[in-house]
Amino acid sequence: MAITRERFQQGLTYDAWKSQMTRNRERFEENERGAPLTERDLAAFRALPRPLHVLVLAEDWCGDVVANLPILGRIALESGKLELRVFLRDQNLDLIDQYLNEGKFRSIPVFAFFDDDFRELAVFIERPRSVTELRERKRREIYASDPSYGLPADPADKLPEDVRQRLQEALVGMRTETKPFADREVVRELRELVARAPAVRG
C-alpha cells in the first residue's frame, strides 16, 4: 500500500512525539544534544534541492529509537530540509509491515524518505549493519571472557542474580563504549541514503 500525503500528515510531528513519550525522554534529549553532526554533515542536507518527507516508525521503549531518532531530529531541525512525521509502530502495523527487516522482523526505527510526490527514495531500518556487526563481536567477547555467563543464546534470566547483574553491566558498558562509533555510522548512512536517491540529485 502506497504512502499518501494524507496518511503521512496523520503522523506526529517530532515535537509532538517527544511530548507523548512516557519513558526514556531524558536519555532521548541527551542523545539529541550530543548528536555528532559536523558542518559538512549538515551542508549535505542543506544542499538538497527540495525538502524531503520522512515517515518514522518508532516506540519510546526501543533502544535503537532512543539512540537514532534524535540524530535524525537534529538533522531535520538544523538543515530545514526534512519534514518528519512519527507513527507509533504498535498502532500502525499496516505501515511497519511494509518495512520488515529481512522481510520478517518489525525492527525500529524505520526512516522512509519521500519526495514531494510521495515517491519513496530511501529507507533506513534499525541501525547500520556495521554497528550490528561490531556489537555482536563485542558481545561474543564478553560471553567468552567469563564461562559463568553461559552462551550468548542462553536466556539471561536463568542465570544467578549476581552473574546476571554482572553480565548486564558488561553489556551496558559495551553499548556505551561503542556509542560514538554507532552515532557516526548513523550520520554516515543517512547522508549516503539521501545522496544516492536519484530524485534529490538535481
Backbone as a printed PyTorch tensor [residue, N CA C, xyz], in Angstrom:
tensor([[[  0.8440,  -1.1920,   0.0000],
         [  0.0000,   0.0000,   0.0000],
         [  0.8810,   1.2440,   0.0000]],

        [[  0.6660,   2.1220,  -0.9490],
         [  1.4840,   3.3230,  -1.0660],
         [  1.1900,   4.2900,   0.0810]],

        [[  2.2200,   5.0190,   0.4880],
         [  2.0570,   6.0680,   1.4880],
         [  1.5780,   7.3290,   0.7720]],

        [[  0.4790,   7.8760,   1.2120],
         [ -0.0610,   9.0890,   0.6050],
         [  0.2650,  10.3000,   1.4760]],

        [[  0.1360,  11.4660,   0.8910],
         [  0.3410,  12.6970,   1.6550],
         [ -0.6240,  12.7560,   2.8450]],

        [[ -1.8620,  12.3260,   2.6080],
         [ -2.8730,  12.3790,   3.6670],
         [ -2.4900,  11.4720,   4.8360]],

        [[ -2.0070,  10.2720,   4.5290],
         [ -1.6090,   9.3610,   5.6080],
         [ -0.3790,   9.9090,   6.3280]],

        [[  0.5560,  10.4300,   5.5800],
         [  1.7660,  10.9930,   6.1800],
         [  1.4170,  12.0830,   7.1880]],

        [[  0.4940,  12.9510,   6.8220],
         [  0.1460,  14.0780,   7.6880],
         [ -0.5590,  13.6410,   8.9680]],

        [[ -1.0090,  12.3920,   9.0260],
         [ -1.6430,  11.8890,  10.2460],
         [ -0.6310,  11.5800,  11.3470]],

        [[  0.6450,  11.5150,  10.9910],
         [  1.6700,  11.2140,  11.9840],
         [  1.9280,  12.3840,  12.9180]],

        [[  2.6230,  12.0990,  14.0000],
         [  3.0000,  13.1260,  14.9680],
         [  4.1770,  13.9330,  14.4380]],

        [[  4.1770,  15.2230,  14.7020],
         [  5.3960,  15.9800,  14.4570],
         [  6.4640,  15.4910,  15.4300]],

        [[  7.6950,  15.8420,  15.1440],
         [  8.7950,  15.4150,  16.0140],
         [  8.5980,  15.9280,  17.4370]],

        [[  8.2060,  17.1890,  17.5850],
         [  7.9950,  17.7410,  18.9260],
         [  6.8150,  17.0690,  19.6220]],

        [[  5.7600,  16.7610,  18.8620],
         [  4.6100,  16.0700,  19.4560],
         [  5.0000,  14.6620,  19.8950]],

        [[  5.8470,  14.0130,  19.1150],
         [  6.3590,  12.6870,  19.5100],
         [  7.0740,  12.7750,  20.8500]],

        [[  7.9610,  13.7540,  20.9860],
         [  8.6930,  13.8820,  22.2490],
         [  7.7390,  14.1630,  23.4100]],

        [[  6.7260,  14.9630,  23.1610],
         [  5.7900,  15.3220,  24.2290],
         [  5.0050,  14.1210,  24.7420]],

        [[  4.7620,  13.1320,  23.8690],
         [  3.9640,  11.9850,  24.3010],
         [  4.8160,  10.8550,  24.8870]],

        [[  6.1380,  11.0150,  24.8990],
         [  6.9970,   9.9600,  25.4390],
         [  6.7070,   9.7450,  26.9240]],

        [[  6.6170,   8.4890,  27.3250],
         [  6.3840,   8.1620,  28.7320],
         [  7.6050,   7.5300,  29.3800]],

        [[  8.6460,   7.2810,  28.5920],
         [  9.8880,   6.7350,  29.1450],
         [ 11.0540,   7.1660,  28.2590]],

        [[ 12.2300,   7.1950,  28.8430],
         [ 13.4920,   7.4500,  28.1320],
         [ 13.6220,   8.8540,  27.5400]],

        [[ 12.7450,   9.7890,  27.9430],
         [ 12.8230,  11.1060,  27.3060],
         [ 14.1230,  11.8320,  27.6600]],

        [[ 14.5650,  11.7050,  28.8980],
         [ 15.7990,  12.3910,  29.2970],
         [ 16.9810,  11.8840,  28.4760]],

        [[ 17.0650,  10.5710,  28.3080],
         [ 18.1580,   9.9970,  27.5120],
         [ 18.0080,  10.3800,  26.0420]],

        [[ 16.7690,  10.4030,  25.5600],
         [ 16.4900,  10.8000,  24.1800],
         [ 17.0190,  12.2130,  23.9170]],

        [[ 16.6960,  13.1380,  24.8160],
         [ 17.1080,  14.5280,  24.6180],
         [ 18.6080,  14.7080,  24.8280]],

        [[ 19.1930,  13.8890,  25.6830],
         [ 20.6570,  13.9090,  25.8330],
         [ 21.3210,  13.4710,  24.5280]],

        [[ 20.7640,  12.4350,  23.8960],
         [ 21.3040,  11.9770,  22.6140],
         [ 21.1020,  13.0250,  21.5210]],

        [[ 20.0020,  13.7350,  21.6050],
         [ 19.7260,  14.8060,  20.6460],
         [ 20.7840,  15.9040,  20.7620]],

        [[ 21.0600,  16.3180,  21.9910],
         [ 22.0660,  17.3670,  22.2090],
         [ 23.4520,  16.9060,  21.7830]],

        [[ 23.7360,  15.6250,  21.9730],
         [ 25.0730,  15.1130,  21.6920],
         [ 25.2610,  14.5460,  20.2990]],

        [[ 24.2790,  14.7050,  19.4250],
         [ 24.3930,  14.1450,  18.0710],
         [ 25.6590,  14.6700,  17.3910]],

        [[ 26.4980,  13.7760,  16.8490],
         [ 27.8110,  14.1770,  16.3270],
         [ 27.7360,  14.7230,  14.9020]],

        [[ 27.1070,  15.8730,  14.7510],
         [ 26.9110,  16.4540,  13.4250],
         [ 27.9470,  17.5380,  13.1570]],

        [[ 28.6350,  17.4160,  12.0440],
         [ 29.5860,  18.4450,  11.6330],
         [ 28.9050,  19.3880,  10.6450]],

        [[ 29.5450,  20.5060,  10.3840],
         [ 29.0130,  21.4280,   9.3740],
         [ 28.9570,  20.7550,   8.0050]],

        [[ 29.9110,  19.8780,   7.7500],
         [ 29.9040,  19.1580,   6.4700],
         [ 28.6930,  18.2310,   6.3770]],

        [[ 28.3710,  17.5720,   7.4850],
         [ 27.1790,  16.7170,   7.5020],
         [ 25.9310,  17.5340,   7.1940]],

        [[ 25.7820,  18.6350,   7.9180],
         [ 24.5840,  19.4540,   7.7470],
         [ 24.5230,  20.0690,   6.3600]],

        [[ 25.6830,  20.4300,   5.8140],
         [ 25.7100,  21.0250,   4.4740],
         [ 25.1660,  20.0530,   3.4380]],

        [[ 25.4140,  18.7480,   3.6450],
         [ 24.9270,  17.7480,   2.6890],
         [ 23.4020,  17.7360,   2.6400]],

        [[ 22.7630,  17.9780,   3.7770],
         [ 21.2960,  18.0130,   3.8070],
         [ 20.7690,  19.3860,   3.3760]],

        [[ 21.4560,  20.4410,   3.7880],
         [ 21.0210,  21.7840,   3.3800],
         [ 21.1010,  21.9670,   1.8720]],

        [[ 21.9760,  21.2010,   1.2300],
         [ 22.1550,  21.3230,  -0.2180],
         [ 21.0780,  20.6000,  -1.0150]],

        [[ 20.1940,  19.8820,  -0.3460],
         [ 19.1170,  19.2080,  -1.0740],
         [ 18.3160,  20.2430,  -1.8620]],

        [[ 18.0060,  19.9510,  -3.1230],
         [ 17.2950,  20.9440,  -3.9370],
         [ 15.8750,  21.2160,  -3.4650]],

        [[ 15.3000,  20.2680,  -2.7380],
         [ 13.9480,  20.4660,  -2.2120],
         [ 13.7980,  19.6340,  -0.9360]],

        [[ 12.9130,  20.0290,  -0.0380],
         [ 12.7350,  19.2750,   1.2090],
         [ 12.2180,  17.8560,   0.9500]],

        [[ 12.5500,  16.9650,   1.8680],
         [ 12.0640,  15.5890,   1.8160],
         [ 11.1180,  15.3400,   2.9820]],

        [[ 10.1860,  14.4300,   2.7710],
         [  9.2740,  13.9950,   3.8220],
         [  9.8130,  12.6720,   4.3750]],

        [[  9.8760,  12.5670,   5.6980],
         [ 10.4260,  11.3600,   6.3160],
         [  9.3870,  10.7510,   7.2490]],

        [[  8.9120,   9.5710,   6.8790],
         [  7.9830,   8.8130,   7.7190],
         [  8.8060,   7.9900,   8.7000]],

        [[  8.5200,   8.1520,   9.9790],
         [  9.2690,   7.4720,  11.0390],
         [  8.3390,   6.5180,  11.7750]],

        [[  8.8030,   5.3020,  12.0030],
         [  8.0970,   4.3380,  12.8490],
         [  8.9460,   4.1090,  14.0880]],

        [[  8.3310,   4.2650,  15.2650],
         [  9.1210,   4.2710,  16.4960],
         [  8.2630,   3.8830,  17.6980]],

        [[  8.9440,   3.5550,  18.7910],
         [  8.3410,   3.3710,  20.1170],
         [  9.3710,   3.8420,  21.1330]],

        [[  8.9170,   4.4480,  22.2290],
         [  9.8770,   5.0540,  23.1540],
         [ 10.5990,   4.0590,  24.0510]],

        [[ 10.2000,   2.7750,  24.0200],
         [ 10.9010,   1.7650,  24.8160],
         [ 12.0930,   1.1730,  24.0780]],

        [[ 12.2430,   1.4910,  22.8090],
         [ 13.2570,   0.8440,  21.9690],
         [ 14.5910,   1.5830,  22.0380]],

        [[ 15.6490,   0.8630,  22.3890],
         [ 16.9690,   1.4750,  22.5000],
         [ 17.4720,   2.0770,  21.2050]],

        [[ 17.2140,   1.4150,  20.0730],
         [ 17.6760,   1.9550,  18.7940],
         [ 16.9140,   3.2210,  18.4120]],

        [[ 15.6540,   3.3120,  18.7980],
         [ 14.8910,   4.5460,  18.5720],
         [ 15.4830,   5.6750,  19.4070]],

        [[ 15.7240,   5.4050,  20.6800],
         [ 16.2500,   6.4270,  21.5890],
         [ 17.6440,   6.8810,  21.1540]],

        [[ 18.3980,   5.9860,  20.5270],
         [ 19.7380,   6.3370,  20.0560],
         [ 19.7200,   7.0630,  18.7180]],

        [[ 18.8630,   6.6300,  17.7880],
         [ 18.9960,   7.0630,  16.3930],
         [ 18.0090,   8.1400,  15.9520]],

        [[ 16.7900,   8.1120,  16.4860],
         [ 15.8300,   9.1440,  16.0880],
         [ 16.2870,  10.5510,  16.4850]],

        [[ 16.9350,  10.7520,  17.6470],
         [ 17.3980,  12.1090,  17.9680],
         [ 18.3950,  12.6640,  16.9480]],

        [[ 19.1880,  11.7900,  16.3390],
         [ 20.1370,  12.2470,  15.3200],
         [ 19.3760,  12.7710,  14.1110]],

        [[ 18.3730,  12.0090,  13.6700],
         [ 17.5450,  12.4670,  12.5520],
         [ 16.8200,  13.7600,  12.9110]],

        [[ 16.3280,  13.8440,  14.1500],
         [ 15.6330,  15.0510,  14.5870],
         [ 16.5180,  16.2810,  14.5330]],

        [[ 17.7730,  16.1300,  14.9640],
         [ 18.7140,  17.2540,  14.9040],
         [ 19.0050,  17.6540,  13.4620]],

        [[ 19.1620,  16.6610,  12.5870],
         [ 19.4070,  16.9660,  11.1770],
         [ 18.2290,  17.7510,  10.6010]],

        [[ 17.0190,  17.2970,  10.9210],
         [ 15.8230,  17.9840,  10.4200],
         [ 15.7710,  19.4210,  10.9230]],

        [[ 16.0470,  19.6000,  12.2060],
         [ 15.9720,  20.9340,  12.8030],
         [ 17.0050,  21.8750,  12.2000]],

        [[ 18.2350,  21.3890,  12.0580],
         [ 19.3250,  22.2830,  11.6670],
         [ 19.4770,  22.4370,  10.1590]],

        [[ 18.9310,  21.5010,   9.3950],
         [ 19.0320,  21.6250,   7.9370],
         [ 17.8320,  22.3340,   7.3360]],

        [[ 16.6610,  22.1860,   7.9820],
         [ 15.4430,  22.7500,   7.4220],
         [ 14.9670,  22.0370,   6.1680]],

        [[ 15.5060,  20.8360,   5.8980],
         [ 15.1760,  20.1510,   4.6500],
         [ 14.4610,  18.8120,   4.8570]],

        [[ 14.1230,  18.4700,   6.0900],
         [ 13.4290,  17.2090,   6.3470],
         [ 12.1710,  17.4820,   7.1610]],

        [[ 11.0330,  17.0340,   6.6600],
         [  9.7720,  17.1250,   7.4000],
         [  9.4740,  15.7450,   7.9720]],

        [[  9.4700,  15.6390,   9.2930],
         [  9.2730,  14.3460,   9.9450],
         [  7.8310,  14.1780,  10.4070]],

        [[  7.3290,  12.9490,  10.2550],
         [  6.0800,  12.5440,  10.8830],
         [  6.3220,  11.1830,  11.5180]],

        [[  6.0140,  11.0930,  12.8090],
         [  6.3300,   9.8890,  13.5780],
         [  5.0520,   9.1160,  13.8730]],

        [[  5.0930,   7.8150,  13.5990],
         [  3.9720,   6.9110,  13.8590],
         [  4.4110,   5.8710,  14.8850]],

        [[  3.5480,   5.5910,  15.8540],
         [  3.8310,   4.5310,  16.8190],
         [  3.6990,   3.1830,  16.1120]],

        [[  4.7460,   2.4070,  16.1720],
         [  4.7560,   1.1430,  15.4330],
         [  3.5800,   0.2500,  15.7820]],

        [[  3.3340,   0.0750,  17.0850],
         [  2.3530,  -0.9240,  17.5070],
         [  0.9170,  -0.5090,  17.2120]],

        [[  0.7120,   0.7620,  16.8680],
         [ -0.6190,   1.2300,  16.4730],
         [ -0.7520,   1.3680,  14.9590]],

        [[  0.3130,   1.0360,  14.2390],
         [  0.3130,   1.2150,  12.7830],
         [  0.9840,   0.0170,  12.1080]],

        [[  0.4160,  -1.1570,  12.3620],
         [  1.0160,  -2.3760,  11.8290],
         [  0.9680,  -2.4160,  10.3070]],

        [[ -0.0140,  -1.7430,   9.7070],
         [ -0.0660,  -1.7110,   8.2450],
         [  1.1460,  -0.9870,   7.6710]],

        [[  1.6820,  -0.0210,   8.4240],
         [  2.8760,   0.6860,   7.9610],
         [  4.1380,  -0.1350,   8.2050]],

        [[  4.3130,  -0.6270,   9.4280],
         [  5.5480,  -1.3590,   9.7230],
         [  5.6590,  -2.6090,   8.8660]],

        [[  4.5320,  -3.2140,   8.5060],
         [  4.6000,  -4.4360,   7.7080],
         [  5.0310,  -4.1650,   6.2670]],

        [[  5.1160,  -2.9000,   5.8880],
         [  5.6950,  -2.5440,   4.5850],
         [  7.2120,  -2.4080,   4.6640]],

        [[  7.7480,  -2.4030,   5.8910],
         [  9.1780,  -2.1540,   6.0790],
         [  9.8040,  -3.2030,   6.9980]],

        [[  9.4730,  -4.4590,   6.7760],
         [ 10.0040,  -5.5230,   7.6230],
         [ 11.5030,  -5.6900,   7.3860]],

        [[ 12.2400,  -5.7970,   8.4690],
         [ 13.6790,  -6.0320,   8.4030],
         [ 13.9150,  -7.4850,   7.9870]],

        [[ 14.6830,  -7.6820,   6.9170],
         [ 14.9280,  -9.0140,   6.3610],
         [ 13.6240,  -9.7080,   5.9780]],

        [[ 12.5930,  -8.9100,   5.7300],
         [ 11.3220,  -9.4650,   5.2930],
         [ 10.4910, -10.1170,   6.3760]],

        [[ 10.9450, -10.0240,   7.6660],
         [ 10.1890, -10.7220,   8.7120],
         [ 10.1700, -10.0300,  10.0720]],

        [[ 11.0970,  -9.1160,  10.3460],
         [ 11.1690,  -8.5130,  11.6750],
         [ 10.6040,  -7.0910,  11.6570]],

        [[  9.8030,  -6.7570,  12.6700],
         [  9.2500,  -5.4020,  12.7920],
         [ 10.2370,  -4.5030,  13.5410]],

        [[ 11.4380,  -4.3990,  13.0130],
         [ 12.5080,  -3.6350,  13.6510],
         [ 12.2420,  -2.1380,  13.5410]],

        [[ 12.6340,  -1.4210,  14.5810],
         [ 12.5190,   0.0360,  14.5780],
         [ 13.8170,   0.6330,  15.1230]],

        [[ 14.0910,   1.8960,  14.7710],
         [ 13.2450,   2.7840,  13.9920],
         [ 13.2880,   2.4740,  12.5010]],

        [[ 12.2560,   2.9350,  11.8070],
         [ 12.2470,   2.9910,  10.3450],
         [ 12.1770,   4.4610,   9.9580]],

        [[ 13.0540,   4.8740,   9.0410],
         [ 13.0010,   6.2110,   8.4540],
         [ 12.8110,   6.0170,   6.9500]],

        [[ 11.6370,   6.3540,   6.4280],
         [ 11.3670,   6.2240,   4.9920],
         [ 11.2970,   7.6190,   4.3810]],

        [[ 12.1440,   7.8730,   3.3920],
         [ 12.2790,   9.1890,   2.7750],
         [ 11.4460,   9.2560,   1.4930]],

        [[ 10.6890,  10.3450,   1.3460],
         [  9.8200,  10.5310,   0.1770],
         [ 10.0450,  11.9080,  -0.4340]],

        [[  9.8420,  11.9810,  -1.7540],
         [  9.8720,  13.2920,  -2.3990],
         [  8.4930,  13.9400,  -2.2700]],

        [[  8.3030,  15.0740,  -2.9330],
         [  7.0540,  15.8150,  -2.7450],
         [  5.8630,  15.1420,  -3.4090]],

        [[  6.1240,  14.1950,  -4.3040],
         [  5.0410,  13.4100,  -4.9090],
         [  4.8340,  12.0860,  -4.1680]],

        [[  5.5120,  11.9400,  -3.0500],
         [  5.4550,  10.7470,  -2.2010],
         [  5.8930,   9.4820,  -2.9320]],

        [[  6.9340,   9.6720,  -3.7290],
         [  7.6730,   8.5270,  -4.2540],
         [  8.7600,   8.1950,  -3.2390]],

        [[  8.8420,   6.9340,  -2.8810],
         [  9.8340,   6.5300,  -1.8830],
         [ 11.2320,   6.5920,  -2.4820]],

        [[ 12.1550,   7.2260,  -1.7480],
         [ 13.5170,   7.4280,  -2.2290],
         [ 14.5340,   6.5440,  -1.5240]],

        [[ 14.3560,   6.3260,  -0.2340],
         [ 15.3430,   5.5720,   0.5450],
         [ 14.7150,   5.1670,   1.8710]],

        [[ 15.2710,   4.1100,   2.4730],
         [ 14.7600,   3.6170,   3.7610],
         [ 15.9320,   3.2290,   4.6600]],

        [[ 15.8530,   3.6610,   5.9100],
         [ 16.7970,   3.2760,   6.9690],
         [ 16.0120,   2.4270,   7.9620]],

        [[ 16.5580,   1.2560,   8.3310],
         [ 15.8760,   0.3850,   9.2890],
         [ 16.8160,   0.0240,  10.4320]],

        [[ 16.4080,   0.3180,  11.6310],
         [ 17.0130,  -0.0860,  12.9010],
         [ 18.3520,   0.5900,  13.1810]],

        [[ 19.4130,   0.1260,  12.5080],
         [ 20.7610,   0.6670,  12.7220],
         [ 21.6410,   0.2200,  11.5560]],

        [[ 22.7890,   0.8620,  11.3450],
         [ 23.6860,   0.4060,  10.2800],
         [ 24.2120,  -1.0030,  10.5520]],

        [[ 24.4240,  -1.7490,   9.4840],
         [ 24.9460,  -3.1140,   9.6160],
         [ 26.2930,  -3.1200,  10.3370]],

        [[ 27.1070,  -2.1020,  10.0830],
         [ 28.4290,  -2.0390,  10.7140],
         [ 28.3150,  -1.9910,  12.2330]],

        [[ 27.2790,  -1.3460,  12.7450],
         [ 27.0730,  -1.2490,  14.1930],
         [ 26.6350,  -2.6050,  14.7440]],

        [[ 25.7120,  -3.2530,  14.0410],
         [ 25.2700,  -4.5880,  14.4620],
         [ 26.4520,  -5.5490,  14.5120]],

        [[ 27.2920,  -5.5280,  13.4870],
         [ 28.4290,  -6.4520,  13.4320],
         [ 29.4160,  -6.1870,  14.5610]],

        [[ 29.7070,  -4.9080,  14.8260],
         [ 30.6360,  -4.5800,  15.9110],
         [ 30.0830,  -5.0430,  17.2500]],

        [[ 28.8140,  -4.7600,  17.5120],
         [ 28.2430,  -5.1080,  18.8120],
         [ 28.0890,  -6.6110,  18.9830]],

        [[ 27.8090,  -7.3180,  17.9130],
         [ 27.7460,  -8.7760,  18.0160],
         [ 29.1200,  -9.3470,  18.3550]],

        [[ 30.1680,  -8.7960,  17.7470],
         [ 31.5200,  -9.2720,  18.0490],
         [ 31.8890,  -8.9640,  19.4980]],

        [[ 31.5930,  -7.7450,  19.9460],
         [ 31.8930,  -7.3700,  21.3330],
         [ 31.0890,  -8.2230,  22.3190]],

        [[ 29.8540,  -8.5320,  21.9450],
         [ 29.0080,  -9.3540,  22.8200],
         [ 29.5900, -10.7570,  22.9550]],

        [[ 30.0480, -11.3290,  21.8590],
         [ 30.6800, -12.6570,  21.9230],
         [ 31.9230, -12.6190,  22.8050]],

        [[ 32.6760, -11.5270,  22.7180],
         [ 33.8830, -11.3950,  23.5390],
         [ 33.5300, -11.3410,  25.0230]],

        [[ 32.4440, -10.6490,  25.3550],
         [ 32.0170, -10.5650,  26.7580],
         [ 31.6620, -11.9490,  27.2820]],

        [[ 30.8770, -12.7040,  26.5200],
         [ 30.4930, -14.0470,  26.9590],
         [ 31.7160, -14.9550,  27.0770]],

        [[ 32.6510, -14.8130,  26.1470],
         [ 33.8450, -15.6630,  26.1730],
         [ 34.7540, -15.3250,  27.3500]],

        [[ 34.6200, -14.1190,  27.8970],
         [ 35.5130, -13.6810,  28.9750],
         [ 35.1730, -14.3050,  30.3200]],

        [[ 33.9750, -14.8830,  30.4550],
         [ 33.5540, -15.4300,  31.7470],
         [ 32.6250, -16.6200,  31.5070]],

        [[ 33.0990, -17.8420,  31.7500],
         [ 32.2780, -19.0370,  31.4980],
         [ 30.9570, -19.0490,  32.2650]],

        [[ 30.8840, -18.3140,  33.3830],
         [ 29.6420, -18.3220,  34.1620],
         [ 28.4930, -17.6420,  33.4240]],

        [[ 28.8020, -16.8680,  32.3650],
         [ 27.7460, -16.2260,  31.5890],
         [ 27.0020, -17.2210,  30.7000]],

        [[ 27.6010, -18.3830,  30.4690],
         [ 26.9840, -19.3460,  29.5650],
         [ 27.2040, -18.9420,  28.1190]],

        [[ 26.2450, -19.2860,  27.2640],
         [ 26.3370, -18.9760,  25.8400],
         [ 25.4680, -17.7640,  25.5030]],

        [[ 25.8310, -17.0050,  24.4600],
         [ 25.0280, -15.8310,  24.0910],
         [ 23.5610, -16.1490,  23.8270]],

        [[ 23.2830, -17.3640,  23.3620],
         [ 21.8970, -17.7240,  23.0510],
         [ 21.0970, -18.1350,  24.2840]],

        [[ 21.7760, -18.3410,  25.4090],
         [ 21.0830, -18.7730,  26.6240],
         [ 20.2890, -17.6130,  27.2310]],

        [[ 19.1070, -17.8830,  27.8050],
         [ 18.3310, -16.8050,  28.4420],
         [ 19.0280, -16.2860,  29.6980]],

        [[ 19.2490, -14.9750,  29.7460],
         [ 19.9760, -14.3780,  30.8690],
         [ 19.1980, -14.4930,  32.1740]],

        [[ 17.8590, -14.5830,  32.0970],
         [ 17.0760, -14.6330,  33.3380],
         [ 17.2190, -15.9640,  34.0740]],

        [[ 17.8930, -16.9240,  33.4550],
         [ 18.1460, -18.2060,  34.1250],
         [ 19.4520, -18.1830,  34.9220]],

        [[ 20.2200, -17.1150,  34.7830],
         [ 21.5000, -17.0130,  35.4840],
         [ 21.2770, -16.6240,  36.9480]],

        [[ 22.2180, -16.9760,  37.8420],
         [ 22.1530, -16.4610,  39.2160],
         [ 22.1410, -14.9320,  39.1980]],

        [[ 21.4850, -14.3310,  40.1660],
         [ 21.2670, -12.8870,  40.1560],
         [ 22.5710, -12.1020,  40.0610]],

        [[ 23.5960, -12.4980,  40.8180],
         [ 24.8480, -11.7400,  40.7920],
         [ 25.5350, -11.8500,  39.4330]],

        [[ 25.4440, -13.0250,  38.8180],
         [ 26.0470, -13.2190,  37.4970],
         [ 25.2690, -12.4230,  36.4460]],

        [[ 23.9500, -12.4850,  36.5270],
         [ 23.1210, -11.7520,  35.5700],
         [ 23.3970, -10.2480,  35.6450]],

        [[ 23.5440,  -9.7400,  36.8650],
         [ 23.8050,  -8.3110,  37.0280],
         [ 25.1740,  -7.9380,  36.4640]],

        [[ 26.1570,  -8.7890,  36.6990],
         [ 27.5000,  -8.5350,  36.1720],
         [ 27.4960,  -8.5490,  34.6420]],

        [[ 26.7610,  -9.4940,  34.0760],
         [ 26.6490,  -9.5740,  32.6200],
         [ 25.9480,  -8.3350,  32.0710]],

        [[ 24.8640,  -7.9290,  32.7240],
         [ 24.1230,  -6.7530,  32.2670],
         [ 25.0030,  -5.5110,  32.2900]],

        [[ 25.7890,  -5.3600,  33.3440],
         [ 26.6890,  -4.2070,  33.4370],
         [ 27.7220,  -4.2270,  32.3090]],

        [[ 28.2170,  -5.4180,  31.9880],
         [ 29.1970,  -5.5310,  30.9060],
         [ 28.5780,  -5.1670,  29.5590]],

        [[ 27.3360,  -5.6020,  29.3330],
         [ 26.6660,  -5.3110,  28.0650],
         [ 26.3290,  -3.8270,  27.9430]],

        [[ 25.8850,  -3.2230,  29.0440],
         [ 25.6100,  -1.7800,  29.0300],
         [ 26.9030,  -1.0080,  28.7740]],

        [[ 27.9820,  -1.4370,  29.4120],
         [ 29.2720,  -0.7910,  29.1950],
         [ 29.7210,  -0.8880,  27.7470]],

        [[ 29.4580,  -2.0380,  27.1310],
         [ 29.8220,  -2.2220,  25.7260],
         [ 29.0500,  -1.2630,  24.8320]],

        [[ 27.7580,  -1.0960,  25.0970],
         [ 26.9560,  -0.1820,  24.2770],
         [ 27.4340,   1.2650,  24.4570]],

        [[ 27.8130,   1.6140,  25.6860],
         [ 28.3390,   2.9590,  25.9310],
         [ 29.6540,   3.1640,  25.1900]],

        [[ 30.5040,   2.1560,  25.2400],
         [ 31.8120,   2.2310,  24.5810],
         [ 31.6730,   2.3680,  23.0630]],

        [[ 30.6840,   1.6950,  22.4880],
         [ 30.5390,   1.7050,  21.0280],
         [ 29.6270,   2.8290,  20.5280]],

        [[ 29.0450,   3.6050,  21.4360],
         [ 28.0870,   4.6450,  21.0260],
         [ 28.6880,   5.6920,  20.0840]],

        [[ 29.8910,   6.2290,  20.3480],
         [ 30.4270,   7.2260,  19.4050],
         [ 30.5470,   6.6820,  17.9800]],

        [[ 31.0280,   5.4480,  17.8510],
         [ 31.1150,   4.8290,  16.5240],
         [ 29.7230,   4.6720,  15.9240]],

        [[ 28.7750,   4.1830,  16.7270],
         [ 27.4210,   3.9460,  16.2300],
         [ 26.7750,   5.2410,  15.7530]],

        [[ 26.9230,   6.3050,  16.5220],
         [ 26.3110,   7.5820,  16.1430],
         [ 26.8770,   8.1020,  14.8260]],

        [[ 28.1950,   8.0130,  14.6680],
         [ 28.8000,   8.4890,  13.4220],
         [ 28.3510,   7.6300,  12.2390]],

        [[ 28.1870,   6.3330,  12.4660],
         [ 27.7330,   5.4530,  11.3940],
         [ 26.2950,   5.7730,  10.9810]],

        [[ 25.4570,   6.1500,  11.9400],
         [ 24.0860,   6.5530,  11.6050],
         [ 24.1130,   7.7970,  10.7190]],

        [[ 24.9100,   8.7860,  11.1020],
         [ 25.0160,  10.0060,  10.2960],
         [ 25.5230,   9.6690,   8.8970]],

        [[ 26.5670,   8.8410,   8.8310],
         [ 27.1320,   8.4670,   7.5300],
         [ 26.0850,   7.7870,   6.6560]],

        [[ 25.3510,   6.8330,   7.2380],
         [ 24.3790,   6.0940,   6.4340],
         [ 23.2320,   6.9880,   5.9710]],

        [[ 22.7720,   7.8840,   6.8350],
         [ 21.7060,   8.7960,   6.4230],
         [ 22.1760,   9.7000,   5.2850]],

        [[ 23.3950,  10.1980,   5.3850],
         [ 23.9380,  11.0240,   4.2990],
         [ 24.0090,  10.2360,   3.0000]],

        [[ 24.4920,   8.9970,   3.0860],
         [ 24.6400,   8.1880,   1.8740],
         [ 23.2890,   7.8370,   1.2630]],

        [[ 22.3080,   7.5220,   2.1030],
         [ 20.9800,   7.1970,   1.5840],
         [ 20.3950,   8.3660,   0.7990]],

        [[ 20.5050,   9.5520,   1.3700],
         [ 19.9470,  10.7300,   0.7080],
         [ 20.7390,  11.0630,  -0.5590]],

        [[ 22.0570,  10.9320,  -0.4920],
         [ 22.8870,  11.2570,  -1.6560],
         [ 22.6210,  10.3160,  -2.8240]],

        [[ 22.2920,   9.0510,  -2.5140],
         [ 22.0600,   8.0660,  -3.5760],
         [ 20.6720,   8.1750,  -4.1880]],

        [[ 19.7640,   8.8680,  -3.5150],
         [ 18.3870,   8.9450,  -4.0120],
         [ 18.3570,   9.7750,  -5.2940]],

        [[ 17.9880,   9.1830,  -6.4320],
         [ 18.0970,   9.8890,  -7.7130],
         [ 17.2640,  11.1530,  -7.7980]],

        [[ 16.1340,  11.1800,  -7.1100],
         [ 15.2330,  12.3320,  -7.2490],
         [ 15.7270,  13.5740,  -6.5270]],

        [[ 16.8010,  13.4530,  -5.7220],
         [ 17.2540,  14.6310,  -4.9800],
         [ 18.6170,  15.1160,  -5.4560]],

        [[ 19.0880,  14.5970,  -6.5550],
         [ 20.4300,  14.9830,  -7.0030],
         [ 20.4560,  16.2790,  -7.7880]],

        [[ 19.3240,  16.7540,  -8.2220],
         [ 19.3840,  17.9770,  -9.0060],
         [ 18.0230,  18.5360,  -9.2530]]])
